[in-house]
Every structure is written in structure tokens, then in C-alpha cells.
PDB file of C-alpha atoms in Angstrom:
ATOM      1  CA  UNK A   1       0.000   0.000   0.000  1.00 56.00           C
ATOM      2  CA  UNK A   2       1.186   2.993  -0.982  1.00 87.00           C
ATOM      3  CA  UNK A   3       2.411   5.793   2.038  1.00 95.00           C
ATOM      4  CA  UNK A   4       0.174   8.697   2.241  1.00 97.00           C
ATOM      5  CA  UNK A   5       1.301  10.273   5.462  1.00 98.00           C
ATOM      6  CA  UNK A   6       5.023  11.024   6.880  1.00 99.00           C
ATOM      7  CA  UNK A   7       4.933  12.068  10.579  1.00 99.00           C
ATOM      8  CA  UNK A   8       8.227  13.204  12.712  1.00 99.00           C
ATOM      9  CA  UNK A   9       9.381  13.365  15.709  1.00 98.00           C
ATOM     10  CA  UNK A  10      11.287  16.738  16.781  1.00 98.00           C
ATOM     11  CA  UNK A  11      13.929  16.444  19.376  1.00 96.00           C
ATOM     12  CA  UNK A  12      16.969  14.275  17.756  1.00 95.00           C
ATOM     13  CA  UNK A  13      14.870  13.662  14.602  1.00 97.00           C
ATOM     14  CA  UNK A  14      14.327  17.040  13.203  1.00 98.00           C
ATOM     15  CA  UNK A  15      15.664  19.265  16.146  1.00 97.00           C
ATOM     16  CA  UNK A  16      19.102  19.195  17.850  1.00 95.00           C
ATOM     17  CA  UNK A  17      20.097  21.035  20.840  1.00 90.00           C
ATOM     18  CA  UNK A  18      23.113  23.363  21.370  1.00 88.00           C
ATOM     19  CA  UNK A  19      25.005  22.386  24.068  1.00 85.00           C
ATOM     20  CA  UNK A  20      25.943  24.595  26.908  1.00 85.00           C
ATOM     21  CA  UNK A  21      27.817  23.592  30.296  1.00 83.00           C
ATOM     22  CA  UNK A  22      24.989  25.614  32.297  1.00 86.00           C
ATOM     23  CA  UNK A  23      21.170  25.640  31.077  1.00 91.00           C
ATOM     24  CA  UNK A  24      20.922  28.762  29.744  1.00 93.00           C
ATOM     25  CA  UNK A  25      16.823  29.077  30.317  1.00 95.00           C
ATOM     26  CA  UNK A  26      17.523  29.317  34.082  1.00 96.00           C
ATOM     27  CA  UNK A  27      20.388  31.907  33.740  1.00 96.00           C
ATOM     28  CA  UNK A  28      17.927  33.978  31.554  1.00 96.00           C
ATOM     29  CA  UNK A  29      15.124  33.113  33.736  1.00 96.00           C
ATOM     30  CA  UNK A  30      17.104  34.853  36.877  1.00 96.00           C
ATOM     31  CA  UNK A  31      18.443  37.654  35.288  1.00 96.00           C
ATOM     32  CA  UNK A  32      14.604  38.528  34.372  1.00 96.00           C
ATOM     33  CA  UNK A  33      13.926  38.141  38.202  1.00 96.00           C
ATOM     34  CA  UNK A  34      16.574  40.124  38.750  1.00 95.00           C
ATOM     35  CA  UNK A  35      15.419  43.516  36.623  1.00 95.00           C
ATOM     36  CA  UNK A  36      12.086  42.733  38.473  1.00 94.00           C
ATOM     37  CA  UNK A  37      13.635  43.165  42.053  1.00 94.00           C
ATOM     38  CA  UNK A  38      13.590  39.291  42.622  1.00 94.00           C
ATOM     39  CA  UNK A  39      17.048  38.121  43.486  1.00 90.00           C
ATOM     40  CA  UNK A  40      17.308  33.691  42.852  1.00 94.00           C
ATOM     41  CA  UNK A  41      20.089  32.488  41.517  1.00 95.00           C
ATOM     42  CA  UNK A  42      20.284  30.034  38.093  1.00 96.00           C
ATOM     43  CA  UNK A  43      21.488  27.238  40.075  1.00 96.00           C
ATOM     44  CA  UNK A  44      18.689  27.898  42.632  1.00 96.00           C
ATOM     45  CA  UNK A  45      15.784  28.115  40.030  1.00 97.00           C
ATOM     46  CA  UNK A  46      17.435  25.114  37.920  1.00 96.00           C
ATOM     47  CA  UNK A  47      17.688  22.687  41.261  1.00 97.00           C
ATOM     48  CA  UNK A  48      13.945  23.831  42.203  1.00 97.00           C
ATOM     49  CA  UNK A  49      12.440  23.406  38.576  1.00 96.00           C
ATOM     50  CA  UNK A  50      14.535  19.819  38.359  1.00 96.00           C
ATOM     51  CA  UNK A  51      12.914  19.067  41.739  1.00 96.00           C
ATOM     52  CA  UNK A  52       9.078  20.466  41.063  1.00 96.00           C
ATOM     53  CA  UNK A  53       9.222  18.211  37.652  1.00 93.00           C
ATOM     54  CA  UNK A  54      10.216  15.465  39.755  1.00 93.00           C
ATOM     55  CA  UNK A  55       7.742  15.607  42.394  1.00 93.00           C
ATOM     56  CA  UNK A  56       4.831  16.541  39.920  1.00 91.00           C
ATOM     57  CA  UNK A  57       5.757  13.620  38.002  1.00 88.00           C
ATOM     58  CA  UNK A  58       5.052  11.236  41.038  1.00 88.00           C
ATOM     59  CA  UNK A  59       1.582  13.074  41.283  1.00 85.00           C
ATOM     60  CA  UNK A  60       0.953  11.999  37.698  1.00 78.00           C
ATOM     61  CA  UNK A  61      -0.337   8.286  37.803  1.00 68.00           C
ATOM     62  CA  UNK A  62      -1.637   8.691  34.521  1.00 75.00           C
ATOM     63  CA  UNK A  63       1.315   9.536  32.743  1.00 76.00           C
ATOM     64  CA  UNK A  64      -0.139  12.694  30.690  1.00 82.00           C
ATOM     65  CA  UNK A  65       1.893  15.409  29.597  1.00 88.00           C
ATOM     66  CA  UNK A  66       3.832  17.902  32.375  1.00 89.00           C
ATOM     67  CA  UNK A  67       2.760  21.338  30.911  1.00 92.00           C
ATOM     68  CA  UNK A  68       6.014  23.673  31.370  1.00 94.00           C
ATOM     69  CA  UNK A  69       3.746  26.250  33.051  1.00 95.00           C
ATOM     70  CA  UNK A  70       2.861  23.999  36.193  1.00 94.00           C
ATOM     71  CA  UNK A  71       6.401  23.002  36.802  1.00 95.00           C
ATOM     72  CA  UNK A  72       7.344  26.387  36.482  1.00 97.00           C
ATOM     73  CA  UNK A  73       4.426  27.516  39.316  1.00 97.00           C
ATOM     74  CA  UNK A  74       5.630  25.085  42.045  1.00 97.00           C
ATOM     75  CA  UNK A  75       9.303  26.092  41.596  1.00 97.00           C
ATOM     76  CA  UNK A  76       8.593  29.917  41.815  1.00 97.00           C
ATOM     77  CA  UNK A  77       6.650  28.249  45.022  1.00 97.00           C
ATOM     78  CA  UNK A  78       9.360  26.163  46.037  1.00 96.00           C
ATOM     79  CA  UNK A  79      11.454  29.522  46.039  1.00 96.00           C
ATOM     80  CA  UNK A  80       9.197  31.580  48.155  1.00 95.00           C
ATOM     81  CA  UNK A  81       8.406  33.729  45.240  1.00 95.00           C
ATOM     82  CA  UNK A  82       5.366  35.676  44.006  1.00 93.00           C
ATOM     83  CA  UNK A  83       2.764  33.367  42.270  1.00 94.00           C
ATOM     84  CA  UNK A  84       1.414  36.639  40.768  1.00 95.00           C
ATOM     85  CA  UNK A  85      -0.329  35.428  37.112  1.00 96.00           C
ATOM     86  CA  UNK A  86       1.481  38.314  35.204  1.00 96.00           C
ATOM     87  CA  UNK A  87       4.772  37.838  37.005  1.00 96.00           C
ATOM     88  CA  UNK A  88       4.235  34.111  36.419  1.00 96.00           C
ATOM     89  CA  UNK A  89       3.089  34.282  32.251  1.00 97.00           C
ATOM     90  CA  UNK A  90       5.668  36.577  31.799  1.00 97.00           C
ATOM     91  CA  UNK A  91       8.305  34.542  33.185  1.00 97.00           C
ATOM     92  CA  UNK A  92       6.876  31.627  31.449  1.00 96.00           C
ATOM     93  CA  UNK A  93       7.175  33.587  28.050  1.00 96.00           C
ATOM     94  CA  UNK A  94      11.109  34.113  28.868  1.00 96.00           C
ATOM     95  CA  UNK A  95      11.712  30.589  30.163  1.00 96.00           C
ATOM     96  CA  UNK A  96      10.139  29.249  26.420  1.00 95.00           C
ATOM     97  CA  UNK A  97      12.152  31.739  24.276  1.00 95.00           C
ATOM     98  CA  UNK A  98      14.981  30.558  25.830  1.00 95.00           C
ATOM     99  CA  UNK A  99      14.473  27.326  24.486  1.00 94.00           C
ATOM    100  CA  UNK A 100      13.869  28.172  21.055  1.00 95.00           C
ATOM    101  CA  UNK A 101      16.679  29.519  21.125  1.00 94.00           C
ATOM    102  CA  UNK A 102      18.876  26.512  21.997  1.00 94.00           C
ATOM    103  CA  UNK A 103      16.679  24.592  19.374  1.00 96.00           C
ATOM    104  CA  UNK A 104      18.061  24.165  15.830  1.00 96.00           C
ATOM    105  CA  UNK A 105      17.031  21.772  12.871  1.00 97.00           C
ATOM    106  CA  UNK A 106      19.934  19.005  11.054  1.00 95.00           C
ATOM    107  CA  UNK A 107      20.878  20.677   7.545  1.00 91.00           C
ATOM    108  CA  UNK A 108      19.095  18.411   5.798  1.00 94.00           C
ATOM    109  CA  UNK A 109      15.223  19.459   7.443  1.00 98.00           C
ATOM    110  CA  UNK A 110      14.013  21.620   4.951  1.00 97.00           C
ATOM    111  CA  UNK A 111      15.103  19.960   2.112  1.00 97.00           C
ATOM    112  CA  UNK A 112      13.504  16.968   2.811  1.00 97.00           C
ATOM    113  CA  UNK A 113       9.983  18.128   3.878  1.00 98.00           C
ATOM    114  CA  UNK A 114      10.350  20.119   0.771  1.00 97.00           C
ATOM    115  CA  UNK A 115      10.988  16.510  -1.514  1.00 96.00           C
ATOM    116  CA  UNK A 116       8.104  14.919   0.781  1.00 97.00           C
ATOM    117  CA  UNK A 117       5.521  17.730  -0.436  1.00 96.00           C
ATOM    118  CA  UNK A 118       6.280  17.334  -3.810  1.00 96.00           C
ATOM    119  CA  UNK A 119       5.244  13.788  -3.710  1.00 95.00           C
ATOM    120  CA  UNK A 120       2.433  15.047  -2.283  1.00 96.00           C
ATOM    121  CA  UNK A 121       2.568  13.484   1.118  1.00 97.00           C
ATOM    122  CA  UNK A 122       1.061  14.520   3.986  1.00 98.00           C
ATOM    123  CA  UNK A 123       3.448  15.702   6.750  1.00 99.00           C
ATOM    124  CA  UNK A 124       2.781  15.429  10.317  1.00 99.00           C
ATOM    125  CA  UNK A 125       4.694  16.419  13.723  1.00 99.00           C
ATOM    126  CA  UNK A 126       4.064  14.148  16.805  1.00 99.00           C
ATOM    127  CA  UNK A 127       6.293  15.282  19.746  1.00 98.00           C
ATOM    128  CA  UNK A 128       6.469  14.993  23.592  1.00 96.00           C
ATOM    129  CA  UNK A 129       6.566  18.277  24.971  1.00 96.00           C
ATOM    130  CA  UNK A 130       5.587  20.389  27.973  1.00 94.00           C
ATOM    131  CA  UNK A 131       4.448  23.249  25.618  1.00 95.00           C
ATOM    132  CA  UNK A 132       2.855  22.893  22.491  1.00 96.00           C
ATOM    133  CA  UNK A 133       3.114  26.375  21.322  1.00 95.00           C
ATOM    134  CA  UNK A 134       7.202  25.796  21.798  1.00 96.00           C
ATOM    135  CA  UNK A 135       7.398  23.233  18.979  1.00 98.00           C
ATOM    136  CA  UNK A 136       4.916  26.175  16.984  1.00 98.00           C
ATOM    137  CA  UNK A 137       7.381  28.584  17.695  1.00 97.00           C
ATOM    138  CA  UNK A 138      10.633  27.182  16.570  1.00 98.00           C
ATOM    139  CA  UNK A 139       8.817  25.608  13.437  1.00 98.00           C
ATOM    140  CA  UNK A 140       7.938  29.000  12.175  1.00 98.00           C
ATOM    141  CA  UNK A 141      10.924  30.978  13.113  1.00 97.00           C
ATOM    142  CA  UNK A 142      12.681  27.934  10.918  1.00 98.00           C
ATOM    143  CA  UNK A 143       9.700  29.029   8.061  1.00 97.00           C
ATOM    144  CA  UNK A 144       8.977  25.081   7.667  1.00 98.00           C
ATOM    145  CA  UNK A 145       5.159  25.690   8.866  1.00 98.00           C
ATOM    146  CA  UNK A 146       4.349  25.548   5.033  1.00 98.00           C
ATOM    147  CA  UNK A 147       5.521  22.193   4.812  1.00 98.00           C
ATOM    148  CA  UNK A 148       3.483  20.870   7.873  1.00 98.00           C
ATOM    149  CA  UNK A 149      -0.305  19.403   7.466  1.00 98.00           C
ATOM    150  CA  UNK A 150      -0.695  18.672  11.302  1.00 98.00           C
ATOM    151  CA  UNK A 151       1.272  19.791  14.577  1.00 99.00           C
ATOM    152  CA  UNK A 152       0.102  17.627  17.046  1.00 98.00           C
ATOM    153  CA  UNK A 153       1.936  17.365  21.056  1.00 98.00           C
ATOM    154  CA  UNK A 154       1.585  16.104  24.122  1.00 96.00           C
ATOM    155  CA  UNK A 155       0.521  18.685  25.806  1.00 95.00           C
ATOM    156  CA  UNK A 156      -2.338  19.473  23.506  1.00 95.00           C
ATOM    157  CA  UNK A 157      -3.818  16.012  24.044  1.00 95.00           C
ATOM    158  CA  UNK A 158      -1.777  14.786  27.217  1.00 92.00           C
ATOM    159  CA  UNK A 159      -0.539  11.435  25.726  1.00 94.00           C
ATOM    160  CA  UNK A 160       2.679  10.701  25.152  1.00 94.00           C
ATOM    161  CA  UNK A 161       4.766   8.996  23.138  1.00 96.00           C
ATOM    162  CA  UNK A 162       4.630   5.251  23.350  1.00 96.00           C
ATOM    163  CA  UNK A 163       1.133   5.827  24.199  1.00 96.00           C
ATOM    164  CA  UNK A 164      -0.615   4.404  20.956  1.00 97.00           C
ATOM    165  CA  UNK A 165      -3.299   6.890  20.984  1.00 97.00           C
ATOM    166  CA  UNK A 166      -1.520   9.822  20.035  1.00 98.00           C
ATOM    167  CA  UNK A 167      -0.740   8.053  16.889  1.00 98.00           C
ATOM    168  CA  UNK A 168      -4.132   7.081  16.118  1.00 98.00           C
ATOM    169  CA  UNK A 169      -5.450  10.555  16.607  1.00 98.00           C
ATOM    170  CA  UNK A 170      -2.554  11.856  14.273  1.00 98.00           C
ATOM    171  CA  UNK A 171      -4.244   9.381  11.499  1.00 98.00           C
ATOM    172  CA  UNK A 172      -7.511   9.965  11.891  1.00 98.00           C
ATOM    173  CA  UNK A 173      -7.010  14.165  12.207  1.00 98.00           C
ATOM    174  CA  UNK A 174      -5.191  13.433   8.933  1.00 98.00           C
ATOM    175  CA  UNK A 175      -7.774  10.694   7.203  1.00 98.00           C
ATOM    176  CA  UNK A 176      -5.536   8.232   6.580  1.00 98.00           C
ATOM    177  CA  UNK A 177      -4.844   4.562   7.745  1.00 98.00           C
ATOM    178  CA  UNK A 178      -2.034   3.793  10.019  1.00 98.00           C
ATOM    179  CA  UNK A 179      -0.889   0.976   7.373  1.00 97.00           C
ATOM    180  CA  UNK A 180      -0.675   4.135   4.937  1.00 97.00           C
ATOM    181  CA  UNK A 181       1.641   6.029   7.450  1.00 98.00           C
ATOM    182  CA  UNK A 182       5.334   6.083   8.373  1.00 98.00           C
ATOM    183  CA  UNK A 183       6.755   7.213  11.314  1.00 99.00           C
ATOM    184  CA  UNK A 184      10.055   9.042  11.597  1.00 99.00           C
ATOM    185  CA  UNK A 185      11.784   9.392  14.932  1.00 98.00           C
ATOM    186  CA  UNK A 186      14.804   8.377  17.291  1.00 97.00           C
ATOM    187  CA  UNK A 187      13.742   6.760  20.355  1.00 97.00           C
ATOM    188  CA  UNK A 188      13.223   3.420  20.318  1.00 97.00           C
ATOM    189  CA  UNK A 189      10.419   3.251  23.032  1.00 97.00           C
ATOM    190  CA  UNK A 190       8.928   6.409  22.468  1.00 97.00           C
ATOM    191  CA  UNK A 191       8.978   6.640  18.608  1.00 98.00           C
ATOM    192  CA  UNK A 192       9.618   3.110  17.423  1.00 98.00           C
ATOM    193  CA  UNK A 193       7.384   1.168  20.027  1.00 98.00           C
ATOM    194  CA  UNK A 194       5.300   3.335  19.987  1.00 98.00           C
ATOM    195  CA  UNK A 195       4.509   3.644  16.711  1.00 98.00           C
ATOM    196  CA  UNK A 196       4.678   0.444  15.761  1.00 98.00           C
ATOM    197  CA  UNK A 197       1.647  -0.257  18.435  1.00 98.00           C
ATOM    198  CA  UNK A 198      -0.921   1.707  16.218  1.00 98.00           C
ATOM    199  CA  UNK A 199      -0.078  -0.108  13.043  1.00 98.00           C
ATOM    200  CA  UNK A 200       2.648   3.185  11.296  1.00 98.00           C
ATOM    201  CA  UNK A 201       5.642   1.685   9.269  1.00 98.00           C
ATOM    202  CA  UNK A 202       8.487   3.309  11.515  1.00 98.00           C
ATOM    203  CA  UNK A 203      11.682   4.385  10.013  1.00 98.00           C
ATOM    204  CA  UNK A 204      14.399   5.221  13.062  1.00 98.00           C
ATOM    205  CA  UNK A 205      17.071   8.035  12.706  1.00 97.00           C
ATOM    206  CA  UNK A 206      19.813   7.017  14.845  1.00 95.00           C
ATOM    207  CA  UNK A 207      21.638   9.499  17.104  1.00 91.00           C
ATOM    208  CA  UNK A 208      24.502   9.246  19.142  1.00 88.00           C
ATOM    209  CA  UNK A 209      22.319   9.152  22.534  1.00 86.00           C
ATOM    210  CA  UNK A 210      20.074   6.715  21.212  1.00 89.00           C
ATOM    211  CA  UNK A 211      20.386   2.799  21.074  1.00 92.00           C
ATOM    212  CA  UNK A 212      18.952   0.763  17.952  1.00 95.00           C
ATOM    213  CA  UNK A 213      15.544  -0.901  17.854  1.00 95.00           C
ATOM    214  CA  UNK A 214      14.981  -4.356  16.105  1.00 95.00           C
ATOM    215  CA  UNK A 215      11.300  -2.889  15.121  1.00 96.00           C
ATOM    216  CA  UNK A 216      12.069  -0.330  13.152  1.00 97.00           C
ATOM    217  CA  UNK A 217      11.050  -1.278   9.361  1.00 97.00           C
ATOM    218  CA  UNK A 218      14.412   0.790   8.161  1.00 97.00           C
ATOM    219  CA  UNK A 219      17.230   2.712  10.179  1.00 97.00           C
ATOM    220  CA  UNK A 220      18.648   6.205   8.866  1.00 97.00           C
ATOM    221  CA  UNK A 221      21.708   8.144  10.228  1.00 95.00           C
ATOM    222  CA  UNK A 222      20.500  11.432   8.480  1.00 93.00           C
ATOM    223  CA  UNK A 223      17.533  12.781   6.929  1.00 95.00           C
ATOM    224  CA  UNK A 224      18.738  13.165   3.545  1.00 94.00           C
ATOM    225  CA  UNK A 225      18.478   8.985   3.531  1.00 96.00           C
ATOM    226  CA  UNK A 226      14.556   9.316   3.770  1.00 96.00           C
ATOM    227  CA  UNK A 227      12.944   9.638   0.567  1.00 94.00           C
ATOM    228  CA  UNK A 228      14.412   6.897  -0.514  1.00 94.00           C
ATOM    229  CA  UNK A 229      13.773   4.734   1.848  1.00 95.00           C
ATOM    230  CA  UNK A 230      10.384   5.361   2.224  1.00 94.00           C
ATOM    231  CA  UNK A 231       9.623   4.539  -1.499  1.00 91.00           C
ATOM    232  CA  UNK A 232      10.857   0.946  -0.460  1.00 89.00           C
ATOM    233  CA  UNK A 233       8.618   0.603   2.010  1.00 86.00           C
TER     234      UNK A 233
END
């Protein structure tokens, strides 16, 4: 059957990371307290955020989606500092540029959604995230919205990745079977597993930081492999 839909992953698929010894969010993050009169230091804010994720997470039997925005709350309250709701948006506005700015796609991104449109696919994003409009954000500074039939996250339907439903939703949103999809991504739980549990052809794009999965239907090291090995499947 012939593939009608292509949907990626972001983080390690179409997204890499800069790399910095300190997080730069939380540096950012305090030296916007600090203009406001709030003194908390990066390491302070990082160690409370790490710790409010973790804690919320034990809260969170069900396994949905962490929104960025709650984790943020508790560590401003883990601090002692104001929960004011303008204070608090604000700060959450500063904390999520500050990650699109560490975000940057592989070379080979725009090409390659470009090829896939051509063949008229249909071209969808799946990600885990903690902010949906994040993932919006970097996709449009990078001007590959045009490319994109669906953005669909975590946080906008609180599944995640393996969680079969996601993908299902992504296919039906998008009309098509999940025998008539392929999957691109690099974990092998969250992506390939996943994936593979609603029925999507799954072709893996190994990283560095991730381990290979005997599911996958083909393995890639870049994106530029794709097209081609999608026609063979």
C-alpha cells in the first residue's frame, strides 16, 4: 500500500540542541527576576524546577503530559516567590524563548519536507513536549510551517509517546490509515514502540544518545536517507 502520510518526531529527529555547560533558560530566567527586584540564583531556580518536575511527576499516575507552566508555578513556590499570574506568564514567556533559542534543525530538514511535499505526502509532527506552542514557535521561526499538514503534542492532548493513541489521533485528524503512514523518529520506546503499536511503518534516525531498535522497518543516520527509503517501504 502505498504511504500517504510522513509524521516526525522533533527532538533528535528534526531538532538538535546546542550544548551549553549551564542551562541557559535558568540563567535567563534569573536575570529577568533580577530587573524585576527578585534576586534567585540560576542554580537555585534550575535545582527547584529539576525538583518540582520530579515531584509533579510522582503526582501523575496517569502519565499525561507535564505542561512547562505547572512546573514552572511550584518552583517559583518552592522559592518563596510571588505566584502573581502576570509575574508568572511573563516569566513563562522568557523561560520558552529561551528554548527556542537553543533549538536548531539538522541541515538536511528543509530539504527533505520540501521533496516529501512534492510527492504530495502529507506531513505530520508528533512530539512529547511540555508546551505545544514551543514546537509552533521554533517551526515557524525555521519558516517550515508551510511544509506541515498537522502539529500535534503532548501537551495538547496529554498522551505521550509510546502511548498508541496519540498516533491514532494523528491518522484519523489526517484521514488516513495507520498501514498508509510512516513514522520518523529516534527513540526506540517512544517513537519506534510506539509507533509500531498503532499499526505506522516506523523508520528510526539514529543518534549518538540513542540505542537501535529491532522494530524499526528501516534505520537512517540522516535525513537526507529518507525519501528513498520510504519509497521501499
Amino acid at each position: 500500500m502505498r504511504v500517504k502520510a510522513v509524521f516526525f518526531d522533533i527532538g533528535g529527529t528534526l531538532y538538535k540542541e546546542k550544548k551549553f555547560k549551564t542551562p541557559p533558560w535558568a540563567i535567563i530566567l534569573a536575570n529577568y527576576l533580577k530587573k524585576q527586584g527578585i534576586p534567585a540564583s540560576w542554580n537555585e531556580i534550575y535545582q527547584a524546577y529539576v525538583s518540582s518536575k520530579e515531584y509533579l511527576g510522582t503526582l501523575n499516575v496517569e502519565g499525561t503530559e507535564l505542561w512547562h507552566l505547572n512546573i514552572l508555578l511550584l518552583t517559583f513556590s518552592k522559592l518563596n516567590l510571588s505566584l502573581n499570574p502576570s509575574l508568572i506568564m511573563e516569566a513563562y514567556n522568557v523561560f520558552l524563548n529561551s528554548l527556542v533559542d537553543i533549538m536548531e534543525p539538522y541541515e538536511d530538514v528543509q530539504e527533505t519536507l520540501k521533496c516529501l511535499k512534492e510527492k504530495r505526502l502529507k506531513i505530520g509532527i508528533i512530539s512529547n513536549t511540555g508546551s505545544h506552542y514551543l514546537i509552533y514557535k521554533v517551526l515557524k521561526r525555521d519558516g517550515l510551517l508551510k511544509y506541515i499538514d498537522l502539529l500535534i503534542t503532548s501537551q495538547m492532548v496529554s498522551w505521550r509517546k509510546p502511548d498508541r493513541r496519540i498516533f491514532l489521533y494523528a491518522c484519523r485528524l489526517l484521514n488516513v490509515k495507520p498501514s498508509e503512514c510512516v513514522h520518523v523518529g529516534n527513540d526506540p520506546i517512544a517513537d519506534v514502540m510506539g509507533a509500531k503499536s498503532a499499526g505506522l511503518k516506523v523508520v528510526q534516525k539514529l543518534t549518538p544518545y540513542t540505542s537501535r531498535s529491532s522494530l524499526a522497518d528501516a534505520v537512517i543516520l540522516d535525513l537526507g536517507e529518507l525519501i528513498t527509503v520510504i519509497e521501499k517501504l
